[in-house]
PDB file of C-alpha atoms in Angstrom:
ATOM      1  CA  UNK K   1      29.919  61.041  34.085  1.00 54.00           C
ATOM      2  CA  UNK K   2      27.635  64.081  32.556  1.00 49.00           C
ATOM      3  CA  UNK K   3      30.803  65.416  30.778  1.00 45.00           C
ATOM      4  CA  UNK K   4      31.990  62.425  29.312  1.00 49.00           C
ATOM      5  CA  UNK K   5      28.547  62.200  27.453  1.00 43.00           C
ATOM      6  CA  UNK K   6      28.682  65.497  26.717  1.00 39.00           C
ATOM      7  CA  UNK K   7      32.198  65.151  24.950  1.00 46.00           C
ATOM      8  CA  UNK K   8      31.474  62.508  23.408  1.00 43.00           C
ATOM      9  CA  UNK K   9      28.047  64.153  21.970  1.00 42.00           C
ATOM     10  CA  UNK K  10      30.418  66.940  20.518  1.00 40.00           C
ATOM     11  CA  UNK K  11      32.667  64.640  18.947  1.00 44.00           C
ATOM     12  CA  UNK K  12      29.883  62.574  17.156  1.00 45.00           C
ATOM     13  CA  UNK K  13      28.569  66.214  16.052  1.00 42.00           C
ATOM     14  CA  UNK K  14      31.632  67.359  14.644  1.00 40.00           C
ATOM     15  CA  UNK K  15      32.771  64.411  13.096  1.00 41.00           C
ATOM     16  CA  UNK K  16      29.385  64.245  11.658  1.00 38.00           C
ATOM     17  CA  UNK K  17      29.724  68.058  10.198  1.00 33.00           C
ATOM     18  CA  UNK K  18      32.832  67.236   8.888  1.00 36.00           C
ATOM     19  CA  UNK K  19      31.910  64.318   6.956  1.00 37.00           C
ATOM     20  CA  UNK K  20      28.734  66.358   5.196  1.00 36.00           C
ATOM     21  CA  UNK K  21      30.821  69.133   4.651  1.00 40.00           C
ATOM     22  CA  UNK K  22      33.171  67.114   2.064  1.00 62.00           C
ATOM     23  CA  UNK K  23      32.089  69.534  -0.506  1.00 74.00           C
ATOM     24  CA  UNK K  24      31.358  66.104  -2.689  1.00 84.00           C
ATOM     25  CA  UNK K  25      28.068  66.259  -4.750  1.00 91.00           C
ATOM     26  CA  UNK K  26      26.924  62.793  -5.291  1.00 95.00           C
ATOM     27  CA  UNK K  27      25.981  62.251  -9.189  1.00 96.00           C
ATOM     28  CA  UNK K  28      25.810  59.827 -12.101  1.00 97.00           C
ATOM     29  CA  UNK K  29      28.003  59.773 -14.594  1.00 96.00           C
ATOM     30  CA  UNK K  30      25.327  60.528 -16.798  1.00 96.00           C
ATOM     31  CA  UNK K  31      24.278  63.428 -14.930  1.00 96.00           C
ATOM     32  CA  UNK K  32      28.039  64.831 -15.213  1.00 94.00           C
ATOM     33  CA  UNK K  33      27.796  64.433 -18.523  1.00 92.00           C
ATOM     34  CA  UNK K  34      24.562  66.049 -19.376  1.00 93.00           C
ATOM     35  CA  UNK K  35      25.247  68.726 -17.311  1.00 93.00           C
ATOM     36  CA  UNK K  36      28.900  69.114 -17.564  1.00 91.00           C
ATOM     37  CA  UNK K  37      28.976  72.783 -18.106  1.00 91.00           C
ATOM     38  CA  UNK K  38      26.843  74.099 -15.405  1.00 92.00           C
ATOM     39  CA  UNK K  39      28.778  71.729 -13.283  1.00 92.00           C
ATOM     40  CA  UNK K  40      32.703  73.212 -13.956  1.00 91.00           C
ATOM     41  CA  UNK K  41      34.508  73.900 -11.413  1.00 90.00           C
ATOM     42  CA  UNK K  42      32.529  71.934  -8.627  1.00 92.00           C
ATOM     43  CA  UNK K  43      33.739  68.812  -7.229  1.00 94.00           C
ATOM     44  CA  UNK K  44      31.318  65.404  -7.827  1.00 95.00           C
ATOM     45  CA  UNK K  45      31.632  62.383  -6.417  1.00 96.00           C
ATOM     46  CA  UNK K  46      30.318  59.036  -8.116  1.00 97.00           C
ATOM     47  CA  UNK K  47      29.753  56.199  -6.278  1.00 96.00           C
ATOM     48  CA  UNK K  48      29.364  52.404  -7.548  1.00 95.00           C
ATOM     49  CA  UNK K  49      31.867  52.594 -10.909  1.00 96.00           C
ATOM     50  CA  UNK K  50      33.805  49.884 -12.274  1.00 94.00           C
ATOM     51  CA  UNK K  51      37.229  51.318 -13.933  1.00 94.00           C
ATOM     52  CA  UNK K  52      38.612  49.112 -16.478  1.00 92.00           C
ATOM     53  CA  UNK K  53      41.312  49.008 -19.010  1.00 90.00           C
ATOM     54  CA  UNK K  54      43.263  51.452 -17.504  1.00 91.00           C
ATOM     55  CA  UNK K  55      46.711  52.351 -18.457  1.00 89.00           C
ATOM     56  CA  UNK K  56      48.920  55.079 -17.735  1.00 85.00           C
ATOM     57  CA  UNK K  57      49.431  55.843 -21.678  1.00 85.00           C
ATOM     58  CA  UNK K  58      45.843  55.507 -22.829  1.00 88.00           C
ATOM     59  CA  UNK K  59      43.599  55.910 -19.580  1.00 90.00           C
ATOM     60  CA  UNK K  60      40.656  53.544 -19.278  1.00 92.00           C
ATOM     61  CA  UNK K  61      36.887  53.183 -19.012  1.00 93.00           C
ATOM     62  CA  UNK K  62      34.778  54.353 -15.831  1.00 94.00           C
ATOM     63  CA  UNK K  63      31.388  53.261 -16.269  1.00 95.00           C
ATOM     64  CA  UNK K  64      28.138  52.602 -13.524  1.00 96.00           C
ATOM     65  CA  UNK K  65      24.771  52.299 -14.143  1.00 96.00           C
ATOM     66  CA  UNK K  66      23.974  55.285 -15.861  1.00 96.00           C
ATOM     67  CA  UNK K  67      26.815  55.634 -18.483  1.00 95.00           C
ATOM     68  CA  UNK K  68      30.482  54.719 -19.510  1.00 94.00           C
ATOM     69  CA  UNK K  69      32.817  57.711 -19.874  1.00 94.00           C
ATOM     70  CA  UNK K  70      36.651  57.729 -20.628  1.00 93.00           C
ATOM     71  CA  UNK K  71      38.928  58.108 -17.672  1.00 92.00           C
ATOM     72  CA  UNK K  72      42.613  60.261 -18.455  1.00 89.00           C
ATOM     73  CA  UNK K  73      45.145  60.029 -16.054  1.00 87.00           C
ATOM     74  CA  UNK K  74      45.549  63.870 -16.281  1.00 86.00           C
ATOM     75  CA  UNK K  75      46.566  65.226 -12.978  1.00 87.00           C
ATOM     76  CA  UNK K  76      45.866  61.879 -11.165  1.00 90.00           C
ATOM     77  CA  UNK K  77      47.913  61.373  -7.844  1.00 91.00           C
ATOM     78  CA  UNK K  78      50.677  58.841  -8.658  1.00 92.00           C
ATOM     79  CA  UNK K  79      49.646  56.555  -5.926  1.00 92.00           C
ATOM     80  CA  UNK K  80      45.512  56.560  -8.080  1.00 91.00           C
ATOM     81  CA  UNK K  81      47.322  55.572 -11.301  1.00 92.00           C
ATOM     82  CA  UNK K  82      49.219  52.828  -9.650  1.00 92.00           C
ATOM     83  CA  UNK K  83      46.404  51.593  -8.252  1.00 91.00           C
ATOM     84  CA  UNK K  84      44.519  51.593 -11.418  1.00 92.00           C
ATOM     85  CA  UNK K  85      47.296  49.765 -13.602  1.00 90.00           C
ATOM     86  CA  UNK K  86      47.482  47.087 -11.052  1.00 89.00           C
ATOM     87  CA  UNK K  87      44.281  46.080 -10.439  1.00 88.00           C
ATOM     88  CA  UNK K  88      42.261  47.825 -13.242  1.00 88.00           C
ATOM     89  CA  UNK K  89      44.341  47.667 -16.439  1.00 81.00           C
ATOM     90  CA  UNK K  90      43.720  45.178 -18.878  1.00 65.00           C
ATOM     91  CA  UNK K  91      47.751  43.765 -19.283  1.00 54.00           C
ATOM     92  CA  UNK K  92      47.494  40.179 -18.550  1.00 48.00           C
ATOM     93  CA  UNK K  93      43.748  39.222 -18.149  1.00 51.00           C
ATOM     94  CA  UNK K  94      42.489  36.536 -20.208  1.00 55.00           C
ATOM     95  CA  UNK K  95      38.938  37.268 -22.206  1.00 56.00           C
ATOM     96  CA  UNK K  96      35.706  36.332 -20.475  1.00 60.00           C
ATOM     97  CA  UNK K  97      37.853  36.493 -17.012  1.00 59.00           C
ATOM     98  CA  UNK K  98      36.247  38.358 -13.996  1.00 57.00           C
ATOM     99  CA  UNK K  99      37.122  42.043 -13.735  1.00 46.00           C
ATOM    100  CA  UNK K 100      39.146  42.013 -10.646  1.00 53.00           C
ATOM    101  CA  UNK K 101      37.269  42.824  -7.667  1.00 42.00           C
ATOM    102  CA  UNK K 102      39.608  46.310  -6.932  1.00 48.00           C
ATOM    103  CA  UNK K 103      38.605  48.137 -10.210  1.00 88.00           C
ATOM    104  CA  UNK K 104      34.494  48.778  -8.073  1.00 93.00           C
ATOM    105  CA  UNK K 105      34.752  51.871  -6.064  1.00 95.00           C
ATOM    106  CA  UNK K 106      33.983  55.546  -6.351  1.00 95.00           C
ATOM    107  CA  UNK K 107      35.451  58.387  -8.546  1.00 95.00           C
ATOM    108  CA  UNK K 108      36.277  62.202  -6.879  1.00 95.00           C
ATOM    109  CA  UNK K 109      36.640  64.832  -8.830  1.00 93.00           C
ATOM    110  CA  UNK K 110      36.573  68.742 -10.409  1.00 91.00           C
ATOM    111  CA  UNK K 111      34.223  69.011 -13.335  1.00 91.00           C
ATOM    112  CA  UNK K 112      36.759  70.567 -15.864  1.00 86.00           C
ATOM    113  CA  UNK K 113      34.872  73.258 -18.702  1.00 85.00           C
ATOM    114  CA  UNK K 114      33.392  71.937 -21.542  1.00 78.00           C
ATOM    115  CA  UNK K 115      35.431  71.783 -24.484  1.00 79.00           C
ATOM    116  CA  UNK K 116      35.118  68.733 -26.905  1.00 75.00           C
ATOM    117  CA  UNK K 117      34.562  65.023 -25.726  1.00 78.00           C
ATOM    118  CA  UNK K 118      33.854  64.268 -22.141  1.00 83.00           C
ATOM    119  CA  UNK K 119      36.919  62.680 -20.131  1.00 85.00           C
ATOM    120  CA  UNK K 120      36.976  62.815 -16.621  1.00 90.00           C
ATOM    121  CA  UNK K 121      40.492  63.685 -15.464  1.00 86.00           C
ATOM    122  CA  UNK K 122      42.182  64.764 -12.517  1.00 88.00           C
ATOM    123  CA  UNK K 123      40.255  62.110 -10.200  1.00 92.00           C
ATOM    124  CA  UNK K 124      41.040  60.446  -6.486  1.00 93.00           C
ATOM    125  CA  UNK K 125      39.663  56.434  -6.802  1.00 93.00           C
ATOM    126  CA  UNK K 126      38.613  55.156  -3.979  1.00 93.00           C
ATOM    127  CA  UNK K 127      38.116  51.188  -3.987  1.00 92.00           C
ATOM    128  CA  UNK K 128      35.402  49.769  -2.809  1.00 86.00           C
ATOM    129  CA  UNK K 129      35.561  48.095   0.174  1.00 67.00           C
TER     130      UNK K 129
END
């Protein structure tokens, strides 16, 4: 019985190393913007934003609290940008409707360099449950 709590001890410790060890920092989108520069290269994660508008031609709008920044499909998985024209485009909803309840979730991804106007690109979605 002793090594069955033991086991499962190690489990909950790893699993719980794992899961800080992401590499995620957790940020605004303000703060990614003010600080874009220092930040390049390291990988954010932003948590409560609302994507909207999205389209696989012109991107869309991420926006939480803190600030509303353009969102380019650039390097997106296929599966992210499918995701985001279904449920977070703008094709088909009628003005004043509800923003569907799929476009909350959380944006992952690498600060790119600084160079001209701040788009975040190259980003994992992950819906809110």
């Amino acid at each position: 019985m002793r090594m069955r709590w033991v086991i499962v001890a190690v489990l909950m410790a790893v699993g719980g190393t794992a899961h800080a060890q992401d590499g995620a920092q957790m940020m605004t989108l303000a703060e990614v913007r003010q600080r874009r520069a220092e930040l390049a290269g390291l990988f954010i994660r932003v948590e409560n934003v609302t994507v909207s508008g999205f389209t696989m031609a012109r991107g869309g709008l991420a926006r939480d609290a803190s600030a509303t920044i353009r969102l380019d499909d650039t390097g997106m998985p296929q599966d992210t940008i499918s995701y985001l024209e279904r449920h977070c485009g703008s094709g088909g909803a009628k003005p004043g409707a509800p923003r569907p309840a799929g476009c909350r979730g959380a944006l992952e991804f690498t600060v790119a360099p600084a160079q001209g106007t701040f788009a975040i690109s190259d980003a994992q979605f992950i819906p809110q449950n």
